[in-house]
XYZ file of C-alpha atoms in Angstrom:
353
model
C 83.414 98.941 90.409
C 80.855 96.265 90.460
C 77.952 96.713 92.807
C 77.057 93.486 94.752
C 73.851 93.078 96.865
C 73.462 90.911 99.890
C 70.316 89.796 101.747
C 69.812 90.738 105.292
C 69.337 86.907 105.828
C 72.749 86.116 104.542
C 74.359 88.596 106.982
C 72.474 86.890 109.920
C 73.398 83.649 108.810
C 77.174 84.746 108.602
C 77.424 87.020 111.623
C 74.560 86.201 113.850
C 72.087 88.754 115.465
C 68.339 89.035 115.748
C 66.584 90.350 112.569
C 63.496 92.145 112.899
C 62.145 92.592 109.507
C 62.290 90.603 106.102
C 65.360 88.614 105.473
C 64.926 89.240 101.774
C 65.825 92.830 101.938
C 68.874 93.543 99.817
C 71.740 95.942 100.614
C 74.770 96.896 98.760
C 77.033 98.196 101.585
C 77.178 100.127 104.868
C 76.911 103.988 105.220
C 76.960 106.285 108.188
C 73.509 107.209 109.680
C 73.480 110.621 107.962
C 74.256 109.179 104.502
C 72.532 105.845 104.451
C 69.697 105.200 101.854
C 67.305 102.441 101.161
C 70.138 100.340 99.473
C 72.552 100.481 102.468
C 72.625 99.355 106.120
C 73.964 101.608 108.889
C 74.636 101.260 112.623
C 74.102 102.760 115.950
C 76.871 102.530 118.420
C 76.485 105.753 120.432
C 73.080 106.069 122.243
C 73.338 109.775 121.977
C 72.634 109.471 118.288
C 69.302 107.698 118.802
C 67.188 110.620 117.397
C 69.523 110.576 114.228
C 69.091 106.932 113.896
C 65.312 106.985 114.152
C 65.261 109.247 111.104
C 67.750 107.603 108.907
C 66.616 106.403 105.546
C 68.605 103.122 105.732
C 67.201 99.848 104.683
C 68.295 98.418 107.972
C 69.973 99.550 111.244
C 72.328 97.629 113.469
C 71.578 98.458 117.146
C 71.487 97.048 120.639
C 68.333 95.674 122.328
C 68.382 98.799 124.697
C 68.523 101.199 121.768
C 65.912 99.118 119.687
C 63.452 99.552 122.615
C 63.807 103.312 122.543
C 63.469 103.936 118.795
C 61.418 100.872 117.608
C 58.265 103.039 117.055
C 59.982 105.676 115.194
C 62.282 103.864 112.739
C 60.413 102.163 109.988
C 63.237 100.031 108.488
C 64.545 96.612 109.415
C 66.757 96.128 112.405
C 69.677 93.797 113.363
C 69.680 93.481 117.183
C 73.132 92.486 118.411
C 75.322 92.817 121.659
C 78.024 95.058 119.993
C 76.873 97.088 116.946
C 80.363 98.422 116.184
C 81.908 95.070 115.890
C 79.139 93.843 113.880
C 79.563 96.773 111.725
C 83.300 96.018 111.205
C 82.736 92.446 110.304
C 79.888 93.167 107.918
C 82.067 95.947 106.352
C 84.926 93.595 105.799
C 82.511 91.262 104.044
C 81.086 93.869 101.702
C 84.632 94.919 101.032
C 85.560 91.582 100.075
C 82.867 91.265 97.599
C 84.262 94.252 95.741
C 87.822 93.535 96.138
C 89.896 92.908 92.904
C 92.138 89.706 93.585
C 95.994 90.262 93.222
C 97.782 88.820 90.231
C 100.257 86.275 91.658
C 103.609 86.127 90.201
C 106.688 88.608 89.870
C 106.320 91.741 87.791
C 108.829 92.107 84.970
C 110.390 95.250 86.493
C 111.018 93.665 89.864
C 114.370 92.770 90.970
C 114.542 89.548 93.079
C 117.783 88.258 94.315
C 118.567 84.628 93.037
C 119.221 83.835 96.630
C 115.793 84.836 97.857
C 112.964 82.257 98.327
C 109.828 83.606 97.017
C 106.617 81.382 97.229
C 105.080 80.900 93.832
C 101.835 82.154 95.162
C 103.199 85.576 96.072
C 102.319 88.591 94.055
C 105.264 90.952 93.634
C 104.597 94.413 92.107
C 106.432 96.693 89.839
C 109.875 98.069 90.878
C 110.016 95.920 93.987
C 113.366 94.961 95.307
C 114.068 91.862 97.216
C 117.668 91.256 98.358
C 119.381 88.057 99.209
C 118.434 85.466 101.610
C 114.852 87.000 101.966
C 111.974 84.509 102.465
C 108.651 85.671 101.157
C 105.734 83.341 102.379
C 102.618 81.819 100.685
C 100.064 84.373 99.305
C 102.072 87.489 100.202
C 101.242 90.698 98.352
C 104.083 93.300 97.790
C 102.898 96.332 96.115
C 104.908 98.758 93.770
C 108.320 100.405 94.950
C 108.756 98.397 98.042
C 112.184 97.214 99.302
C 112.838 94.244 101.189
C 116.396 93.906 102.679
C 118.725 90.940 102.955
C 117.596 88.014 105.186
C 114.062 89.414 105.741
C 111.304 87.045 106.478
C 107.655 87.931 105.459
C 105.060 85.479 106.823
C 102.047 84.051 104.776
C 99.201 86.144 103.478
C 100.920 89.466 104.484
C 100.200 92.664 102.470
C 102.731 95.238 102.053
C 101.508 98.340 100.325
C 103.552 100.644 97.990
C 106.816 102.105 98.969
C 107.379 100.161 102.216
C 110.904 99.531 103.376
C 112.008 96.546 105.463
C 115.599 96.560 106.500
C 117.851 93.702 106.600
C 117.008 90.673 108.782
C 113.839 91.930 110.178
C 110.823 89.564 110.613
C 107.251 90.257 109.605
C 104.696 87.528 110.691
C 101.606 86.253 108.943
C 98.334 88.127 107.981
C 99.933 91.469 108.593
C 99.185 94.649 106.805
C 101.873 97.341 106.381
C 100.859 100.743 104.607
C 102.623 102.789 102.496
C 105.713 104.690 103.581
C 106.282 102.713 106.551
C 109.890 101.958 107.557
C 110.765 98.654 109.544
C 114.109 98.449 110.844
C 115.860 101.699 110.446
C 118.601 102.589 113.040
C 117.561 103.508 116.403
C 118.909 106.834 117.695
C 122.010 105.625 119.338
C 124.771 108.039 119.855
C 127.507 108.659 122.536
C 128.833 112.203 123.124
C 132.756 112.293 123.228
C 133.804 115.929 124.093
C 131.033 117.376 122.026
C 131.275 114.895 119.119
C 128.457 112.323 118.542
C 129.894 108.845 118.244
C 127.357 106.296 116.660
C 126.448 103.287 118.426
C 125.744 100.351 115.764
C 122.208 99.222 115.893
C 122.651 95.398 115.326
C 119.307 94.060 116.741
C 116.107 93.447 114.509
C 112.569 94.363 114.390
C 110.555 91.160 114.978
C 106.720 91.688 114.010
C 104.109 89.094 115.096
C 101.028 87.871 113.340
C 97.928 89.914 112.342
C 99.662 93.240 113.016
C 98.716 96.367 111.109
C 101.041 99.223 110.643
C 99.951 102.602 109.372
C 101.336 104.934 106.584
C 104.787 106.628 107.363
C 105.173 104.840 110.839
C 108.690 103.983 111.812
C 109.883 101.115 113.845
C 113.455 101.235 114.804
C 115.622 98.151 115.048
C 117.224 97.115 118.334
C 120.602 98.472 119.506
C 121.629 95.099 120.747
C 118.595 92.958 121.361
C 115.480 93.101 119.050
C 112.489 95.513 119.068
C 109.454 93.291 119.376
C 105.902 93.944 118.220
C 103.583 91.109 119.412
C 100.523 89.463 117.815
C 97.462 91.604 117.179
C 99.084 95.091 117.613
C 97.628 97.978 115.643
C 99.628 101.142 114.819
C 97.979 104.188 113.089
C 99.855 106.553 110.647
C 102.891 108.471 111.557
C 103.867 106.573 114.919
C 107.421 106.328 115.971
C 108.623 103.326 117.894
C 112.154 103.529 119.336
C 114.866 100.866 119.397
C 114.462 97.879 121.727
C 110.863 98.635 122.645
C 108.425 95.880 123.337
C 104.851 96.182 122.520
C 102.344 93.568 124.020
C 99.627 91.604 122.243
C 96.665 93.568 120.933
C 97.854 96.955 122.019
C 96.559 99.931 119.860
C 98.083 103.209 119.168
C 96.480 106.230 117.344
C 98.207 108.516 115.064
C 101.432 110.415 116.066
C 102.032 108.448 119.166
C 105.728 108.409 120.063
C 107.486 105.670 122.060
C 111.036 106.305 123.151
C 113.635 103.398 123.294
C 113.512 100.541 125.536
C 110.015 101.141 126.775
C 108.050 97.973 127.587
C 104.341 98.288 127.116
C 101.984 95.363 127.939
C 99.002 93.645 126.281
C 95.677 95.257 125.653
C 96.797 98.821 126.052
C 95.589 101.813 124.081
C 97.002 105.211 123.505
C 95.160 108.237 122.169
C 96.663 110.277 119.301
C 99.913 112.167 120.009
C 100.480 110.589 123.369
C 104.127 110.187 124.204
C 106.105 107.548 126.272
C 109.648 108.141 127.739
C 112.207 105.765 127.325
C 113.067 102.758 129.650
C 109.569 102.737 131.267
C 107.389 99.799 131.941
C 103.638 100.005 131.273
C 101.400 96.959 132.566
C 98.660 95.330 130.602
C 95.260 96.984 130.112
C 96.536 100.646 130.509
C 94.608 103.250 128.525
C 96.514 106.574 127.814
C 94.388 109.579 126.710
C 95.380 111.639 123.724
C 98.292 114.083 124.022
C 99.328 112.662 127.403
C 102.981 112.551 128.299
C 103.820 109.328 130.235
C 107.130 110.242 132.127
C 107.015 107.529 134.836
C 106.247 103.609 134.686
C 102.563 102.722 134.983
C 102.221 99.637 137.225
C 98.500 99.395 137.714
C 95.829 99.076 135.024
C 93.452 101.822 134.268
C 92.821 105.091 132.459
C 95.686 107.783 132.687
C 95.590 111.395 131.540
C 98.207 113.865 131.449
C 97.306 117.115 129.846
C 95.913 120.531 131.026
C 92.246 121.193 129.813
C 91.946 123.619 126.888
C 90.915 127.252 127.964
C 90.672 130.773 126.592
C 94.438 132.089 126.178
C 93.953 134.790 128.945
C 92.597 132.284 131.309
C 95.451 129.815 130.494
C 97.966 132.512 131.010
C 96.509 133.305 134.498
C 96.745 129.593 135.332
C 100.246 129.221 134.123
C 101.320 132.255 136.199
C 99.761 130.556 139.148
C 101.488 127.193 138.580
C 104.960 129.077 138.307
C 104.475 130.682 141.640
C 103.238 127.349 143.389
C 106.472 126.576 145.081
C 106.827 130.079 146.564
C 103.207 129.891 147.751
C 103.992 126.600 149.279
C 106.788 128.147 151.426
C 104.656 130.942 152.424
C 101.916 128.639 153.764
C 104.421 126.491 155.620
C 105.769 129.572 157.411
C 102.301 130.782 158.088
C 101.552 127.340 159.594
C 104.718 127.663 161.634
C 103.672 131.175 162.941
C 100.106 130.042 163.742
C 101.431 127.107 165.759
C 103.798 129.160 167.543
C 101.205 131.767 168.442
C 98.697 128.983 169.428
C 101.215 127.518 171.825
C 102.225 130.854 173.415
C 98.395 131.517 173.773
C 98.002 128.237 175.565
């Protein structure tokens, strides 16, 4: 891989920030505080790591004005003082990655199968062993990597990237500038069955999955098609790996979910929400905008007020946990005893009076 260097002055011209040090210092990329050297730039986004930042060997350090004031006399390299070091790091990292990226080869691979009734923009890059069914529409600058299957009537928006072995079922819609990682399945049947005297009767899943623009979907994540109406993923949503989104769910703009989150069918989630890893949402619930759910929490009722929500028991030694669990199991009995005791005290008090 080619190593390309960038002057600090170029980064400031591109992304802003106050540079303290020479603009002619060259760096080849970004590295963590502990691994950075005199060829790389690093960042400090957690003030608890000030001591580590002060001793980093990086050529330059991205940090806030407050952190700079604390370590300026200890750190000898250049500094980029910005309002949000983590966001600055993300944008700089994108820039360095673009310098090293290998551009796709546009056109259709000889081993790919493309229906003559599909519409594929000539600027698209179709990899090996890709299957594109009839009536599919593939937009400008789309990249589809090896082994991906695009169903009948699917629409893929401009400049979207589908990594290897993605499956998009019939008539689903994927917006522009999306990224879908390997193994993701878009539009499989939702879990819809009716029980007829012990026998399961399948309910046809005739809706679609409709994904907005600038959505990123992680590896092996599944988004089920709607039973009747569509499953909707709005613009700017980011879904980590191994997430399950049930049929008829609606996920609002810019909501983010970490790995192994599960959302049951017909849940409606607002905009700008976050869900920590392995959080679970029961079906048919409503969650308003700007709700933040902690990792491993179970959302069992609708959330109608913004804020941070947590629903798990703190980790403890097993013996202590067993004692607490025994107490919890007996709470209802203890409550009844307390009520009876209160009644007895009230009766005795009245008699005494």
